Coordinates of N, CA, C and O in Angstrom, one line a residue:
M24 N -2.3 -46.7 1.6 CA -2.3 -45.6 1.7 C -3.9 -45.5 1.5 O -4.6 -45.8 0.9
S25 N -4.6 -44.6 3.2 CA -5.8 -44.0 2.9 C -6.4 -42.7 2.5 O -5.1 -42.3 1.6
A26 N -7.3 -42.9 1.6 CA -7.7 -41.7 1.2 C -7.3 -40.4 1.6 O -7.4 -39.4 0.6
A27 N -7.5 -40.7 2.4 CA -7.1 -39.3 3.4 C -5.6 -38.6 2.6 O -5.3 -37.8 2.8
D28 N -4.4 -39.5 3.1 CA -3.1 -39.3 2.7 C -3.0 -39.5 1.0 O -1.7 -38.3 0.7
R29 N -3.8 -40.4 0.4 CA -3.9 -39.5 -1.3 C -3.9 -37.8 -1.6 O -4.4 -37.3 -2.3
A30 N -5.4 -37.8 -0.6 CA -5.8 -36.4 -0.8 C -4.9 -35.7 -0.6 O -5.2 -34.0 -0.9
V31 N -4.0 -35.4 0.6 CA -3.6 -34.9 1.2 C -2.2 -34.4 0.2 O -1.4 -33.4 -0.3
N32 N -1.6 -35.6 -0.6 CA -1.0 -35.4 -1.5 C -1.1 -35.4 -3.1 O -0.4 -36.1 -4.4
A33 N -2.4 -35.0 -3.1 CA -2.7 -34.6 -4.9 C -1.6 -34.1 -5.7 O -0.9 -32.8 -5.0
G34 N -1.6 -34.2 -6.5 CA -0.9 -33.5 -7.7 C -1.6 -32.6 -8.8 O -1.1 -31.6 -9.7
L35 N -2.6 -33.0 -8.6 CA -3.9 -32.0 -9.5 C -5.3 -31.1 -8.3 O -5.7 -31.9 -7.9
S36 N -5.4 -30.5 -9.1 CA -6.7 -29.3 -7.8 C -7.2 -29.1 -9.4 O -7.7 -28.7 -10.0
L37 N -8.6 -29.2 -8.5 CA -9.9 -28.9 -10.0 C -10.1 -27.5 -9.0 O -10.8 -27.4 -7.7
R38 N -9.7 -26.4 -9.2 CA -9.9 -24.9 -8.1 C -11.4 -24.1 -7.8 O -11.7 -24.3 -9.8
I39 N -11.8 -24.2 -7.6 CA -13.3 -23.2 -7.6 C -13.5 -22.0 -7.3 O -13.2 -21.9 -5.5
D40 N -13.8 -20.9 -7.4 CA -13.7 -20.1 -6.3 C -14.6 -19.6 -6.0 O -15.7 -20.1 -6.4
A41 N -14.9 -18.2 -5.5 CA -16.2 -18.1 -5.0 C -17.5 -17.6 -5.9 O -18.9 -17.8 -6.3
N42 N -16.7 -16.7 -6.9 CA -17.3 -16.3 -8.2 C -17.9 -18.1 -9.0 O -19.0 -17.7 -9.6
G43 N -16.9 -19.0 -8.8 CA -17.8 -20.0 -9.9 C -18.5 -20.7 -8.5 O -19.6 -20.8 -9.8
Y44 N -19.2 -20.9 -7.4 CA -20.2 -20.8 -7.3 C -21.3 -20.3 -7.2 O -22.6 -20.6 -7.4
R45 N -21.2 -19.1 -7.4 CA -22.4 -18.0 -8.0 C -23.0 -18.3 -9.1 O -23.6 -18.6 -9.5
A46 N -21.5 -18.8 -10.4 CA -22.2 -18.5 -11.6 C -22.7 -20.0 -11.6 O -23.9 -19.8 -12.7
A47 N -22.7 -20.9 -11.2 CA -23.3 -21.9 -11.2 C -24.5 -22.1 -10.9 O -25.0 -23.3 -10.6
N48 N -25.5 -21.1 -9.4 CA -26.0 -21.4 -8.8 C -27.4 -21.5 -9.7 O -28.0 -20.1 -10.4
P49 N -28.3 -22.4 -10.3 CA -29.3 -22.3 -11.4 C -30.3 -21.3 -10.3 O -31.4 -21.1 -11.4
Y50 N -30.4 -20.8 -9.4 CA -31.2 -19.7 -8.6 C -31.3 -18.7 -9.0 O -32.4 -17.8 -9.7
F51 N -30.0 -18.6 -9.6 CA -29.9 -17.3 -10.2 C -29.5 -17.2 -11.9 O -28.7 -16.7 -12.8
G52 N -30.0 -18.5 -12.6 CA -29.9 -19.1 -14.2 C -28.8 -19.5 -14.2 O -28.1 -19.3 -15.5
G53 N -27.7 -19.7 -13.3 CA -26.5 -20.3 -13.3 C -26.5 -22.0 -14.1 O -27.9 -22.2 -14.1
N54 N -25.5 -22.6 -14.4 CA -25.1 -23.8 -15.1 C -23.9 -24.3 -13.8 O -23.1 -24.8 -14.0
V55 N -25.1 -25.6 -13.4 CA -24.2 -27.0 -12.3 C -23.5 -27.4 -13.2 O -22.0 -27.5 -12.8
A56 N -23.2 -27.7 -14.2 CA -22.6 -28.6 -14.9 C -21.5 -27.9 -15.2 O -20.0 -29.0 -15.5
A57 N -21.6 -26.6 -15.5 CA -20.3 -26.2 -15.8 C -19.4 -26.0 -14.9 O -17.8 -25.0 -14.9
M58 N -19.8 -26.1 -13.8 CA -18.6 -26.2 -12.1 C -17.5 -26.9 -12.1 O -17.6 -27.7 -12.7
N59 N -16.3 -26.1 -11.8 CA -14.9 -26.8 -12.5 C -15.3 -27.7 -11.1 O -14.2 -27.9 -10.3
E60 N -15.6 -29.0 -11.1 CA -15.9 -30.3 -9.7 C -15.7 -31.5 -10.9 O -15.8 -31.6 -11.6
P61 N -15.2 -32.6 -9.7 CA -14.7 -33.8 -10.5 C -16.2 -34.2 -11.0 O -15.7 -35.4 -11.4
A62 N -17.3 -34.1 -10.0 CA -18.7 -34.5 -10.8 C -19.0 -33.8 -12.2 O -18.5 -32.8 -12.3
L63 N -19.2 -34.7 -12.5 CA -20.2 -34.7 -13.9 C -21.5 -34.4 -14.3 O -22.1 -36.3 -14.1
I64 N -21.6 -33.6 -14.0 CA -23.1 -33.6 -13.3 C -24.2 -33.2 -14.8 O -23.9 -32.0 -15.5
F65 N -25.1 -33.4 -15.7 CA -25.8 -33.3 -17.0 C -27.5 -33.3 -16.4 O -28.1 -34.6 -16.5
D66 N -28.4 -32.6 -16.5 CA -29.7 -32.5 -16.3 C -30.7 -32.9 -17.6 O -31.5 -33.3 -17.8
D67 N -29.8 -32.6 -18.2 CA -30.2 -32.4 -19.5 C -29.6 -33.3 -20.3 O -29.3 -32.0 -21.4
C68 N -29.4 -34.7 -20.7 CA -28.3 -34.8 -22.1 C -29.3 -36.3 -22.2 O -29.5 -37.3 -21.7
F69 N -29.8 -36.2 -23.7 CA -30.3 -37.4 -24.6 C -29.6 -38.0 -25.4 O -29.3 -39.6 -24.7
R70 N -28.4 -37.8 -26.1 CA -26.9 -38.0 -26.5 C -25.9 -38.6 -26.1 O -24.8 -38.8 -25.5
T71 N -25.4 -37.2 -26.3 CA -23.7 -36.8 -26.1 C -24.0 -35.4 -25.8 O -24.2 -34.9 -26.1
C72 N -22.7 -35.6 -24.3 CA -22.9 -34.5 -23.6 C -21.6 -34.4 -23.8 O -20.9 -34.9 -23.2
T73 N -20.7 -32.8 -23.5 CA -19.2 -32.4 -23.3 C -19.3 -31.6 -22.0 O -20.6 -30.7 -22.3
V74 N -18.6 -31.6 -21.7 CA -18.4 -30.6 -20.7 C -16.3 -30.3 -20.5 O -16.2 -31.3 -20.7
T75 N -15.5 -29.7 -19.6 CA -14.6 -29.2 -19.9 C -14.0 -28.4 -18.5 O -15.6 -28.1 -17.7
R76 N -12.9 -29.5 -18.3 CA -12.5 -29.5 -16.5 C -10.7 -28.8 -16.6 O -10.4 -29.0 -17.7
T77 N -10.9 -27.5 -16.0 CA -9.4 -26.9 -15.5 C -8.7 -27.7 -14.5 O -9.2 -27.3 -13.4
F78 N -7.8 -28.1 -14.8 CA -6.9 -28.8 -13.8 C -5.7 -27.8 -13.7 O -5.3 -27.6 -14.7
T79 N -5.1 -27.7 -12.4 CA -4.1 -27.3 -12.0 C -3.0 -28.3 -11.3 O -3.4 -28.5 -10.3
A80 N -1.8 -28.0 -11.5 CA -1.0 -28.8 -10.9 C -0.3 -28.3 -10.0 O 0.1 -27.4 -9.9
L81 N -0.6 -28.9 -9.0 CA 0.0 -28.9 -7.4 C 1.4 -29.0 -7.8 O 2.3 -28.9 -6.7
T82 N 1.5 -30.0 -8.7 CA 2.9 -30.8 -8.4 C 3.5 -31.1 -9.6 O 2.3 -31.2 -10.8
S83 N 4.5 -31.1 -10.4 CA 5.2 -31.1 -11.4 C 4.9 -33.0 -11.8 O 5.6 -33.8 -11.2
G84 N 4.3 -33.1 -13.1 CA 3.8 -34.4 -13.4 C 3.4 -34.9 -14.5 O 3.5 -34.0 -15.2
A85 N 3.1 -36.9 -15.4 CA 2.4 -36.9 -16.3 C 1.0 -37.6 -15.3 O 1.1 -38.1 -14.6
W86 N -0.3 -37.2 -16.2 CA -1.0 -37.5 -16.0 C -2.2 -38.7 -16.7 O -1.9 -38.2 -18.3
K87 N -2.8 -39.1 -16.7 CA -3.9 -40.2 -18.0 C -5.3 -39.9 -17.0 O -5.4 -40.4 -16.1
V88 N -6.1 -40.2 -18.0 CA -7.6 -39.9 -17.0 C -7.9 -41.2 -17.4 O -7.9 -42.1 -18.2
V89 N -8.7 -41.5 -16.1 CA -9.2 -42.7 -16.2 C -10.8 -43.0 -15.6 O -10.9 -42.1 -14.2
A90 N -11.1 -42.6 -16.5 CA -13.0 -43.3 -15.6 C -13.8 -44.8 -15.6 O -13.2 -45.2 -15.7
E91 N -14.2 -43.7 -14.3 CA -15.2 -45.4 -14.4 C -17.2 -44.5 -14.4 O -17.0 -44.2 -14.0
T92 N -17.7 -45.4 -15.2 CA -18.6 -45.3 -15.5 C -19.9 -46.2 -15.0 O -19.2 -47.4 -15.1
A93 N -21.5 -45.9 -15.2 CA -21.8 -46.9 -15.0 C -21.5 -47.8 -16.6 O -22.0 -47.5 -17.4
P94 N -22.7 -48.9 -16.5 CA -22.8 -49.9 -17.7 C -23.2 -49.2 -19.0 O -24.3 -48.3 -18.2
G95 N -22.5 -49.5 -19.6 CA -23.7 -49.1 -21.1 C -23.3 -47.3 -21.6 O -23.9 -47.0 -22.4
V96 N -22.4 -46.6 -20.3 CA -22.4 -45.3 -20.2 C -20.6 -45.2 -20.7 O -19.3 -46.1 -20.2
S97 N -20.2 -44.6 -22.1 CA -18.7 -43.9 -22.3 C -18.4 -43.1 -22.6 O -18.8 -42.3 -22.6
L98 N -17.4 -42.3 -21.7 CA -16.6 -41.0 -21.6 C -15.1 -41.1 -21.9 O -14.5 -42.1 -22.4
V99 N -15.7 -40.6 -23.1 CA -13.5 -39.9 -23.8 C -13.1 -38.6 -23.0 O -14.3 -37.7 -23.4
A100 N -12.1 -38.4 -22.7 CA -11.4 -37.3 -22.4 C -10.4 -37.0 -23.0 O -9.4 -37.7 -24.0
T101 N -10.3 -35.8 -23.5 CA -9.3 -35.2 -24.5 C -8.9 -33.9 -24.2 O -9.3 -32.8 -24.0
P102 N -7.4 -33.6 -23.8 CA -6.8 -34.9 -24.1 C -6.6 -35.7 -23.1 O -7.3 -35.8 -21.7
A103 N -6.4 -37.5 -23.2 CA -6.6 -38.7 -22.3 C -5.2 -38.8 -21.3 O -5.0 -39.4 -20.6
E104 N -4.0 -37.9 -21.7 CA -2.9 -38.1 -21.0 C -2.5 -36.6 -21.4 O -2.4 -35.6 -22.2
F105 N -1.8 -36.1 -20.2 CA -1.4 -34.8 -20.3 C 0.1 -34.9 -19.2 O -0.2 -35.2 -18.4
T106 N 0.5 -33.8 -19.5 CA 2.2 -33.5 -18.4 C 2.3 -31.7 -18.2 O 1.5 -30.9 -19.2
L107 N 2.1 -32.0 -16.9 CA 2.4 -30.4 -16.3 C 2.9 -30.4 -15.7 O 3.5 -30.8 -14.5
T108 N 3.8 -28.9 -15.2 CA 4.4 -28.2 -14.2 C 3.7 -27.7 -13.1 O 3.2 -27.2 -13.4
A109 N 4.4 -28.2 -11.8 CA 3.6 -27.5 -11.3 C 3.3 -25.8 -10.6 O 4.2 -25.3 -11.9
G110 N 1.8 -25.7 -11.0 CA 1.5 -24.8 -11.0 C 0.8 -24.3 -12.6 O -0.4 -23.0 -13.0
Q111 N 1.0 -25.1 -13.1 CA 0.6 -24.9 -15.1 C -1.0 -25.6 -14.7 O -1.5 -25.8 -14.1
T112 N -2.1 -24.9 -16.1 CA -3.1 -25.9 -15.6 C -3.5 -26.3 -17.1 O -2.7 -25.9 -18.2
R113 N -4.4 -27.5 -17.0 CA -4.7 -27.7 -18.3 C -6.4 -28.2 -18.5 O -6.8 -28.3 -17.5
E114 N -7.2 -27.3 -19.8 CA -8.5 -27.5 -20.0 C -8.2 -28.9 -20.2 O -7.4 -29.7 -21.3
V115 N -9.6 -29.9 -20.3 CA -9.3 -31.7 -20.2 C -11.0 -31.5 -20.6 O -12.1 -31.2 -20.0
S116 N -11.6 -32.2 -21.9 CA -12.9 -31.6 -22.4 C -13.4 -33.2 -22.6 O -12.7 -34.9 -22.5
F117 N -14.7 -33.3 -21.7 CA -15.1 -34.8 -21.7 C -16.1 -35.0 -22.6 O -17.1 -34.1 -21.8
S118 N -16.3 -35.8 -22.9 CA -17.8 -36.4 -23.6 C -18.2 -37.8 -23.7 O -17.4 -38.6 -23.2
I119 N -19.7 -37.2 -22.7 CA -20.1 -39.0 -22.2 C -21.4 -38.7 -23.4 O -22.0 -38.5 -24.0
N120 N -21.4 -40.4 -24.0 CA -22.1 -41.2 -24.7 C -22.8 -42.2 -23.9 O -22.6 -43.1 -23.5

């Protein structure tokens, strides 16, 4: 299965509307790290940083967070596993150390 096939059949979405983009714009004092996107961006993280993402289920199912990090970096997701029905949302907190 190609990356495009997997994207078309994604079961979860990280939705961002126009207000989310405006709120994240640093030119207007926004916080890019707070934008609901897959990347976890930190400009000023010395020890531990935490960010929350809101996932929306496009299909019903169960999911497990699997992190890909650089050597020496640890990531803890809370909850690490969750189940949703289509249309439900779930906040997941990520702590990076």
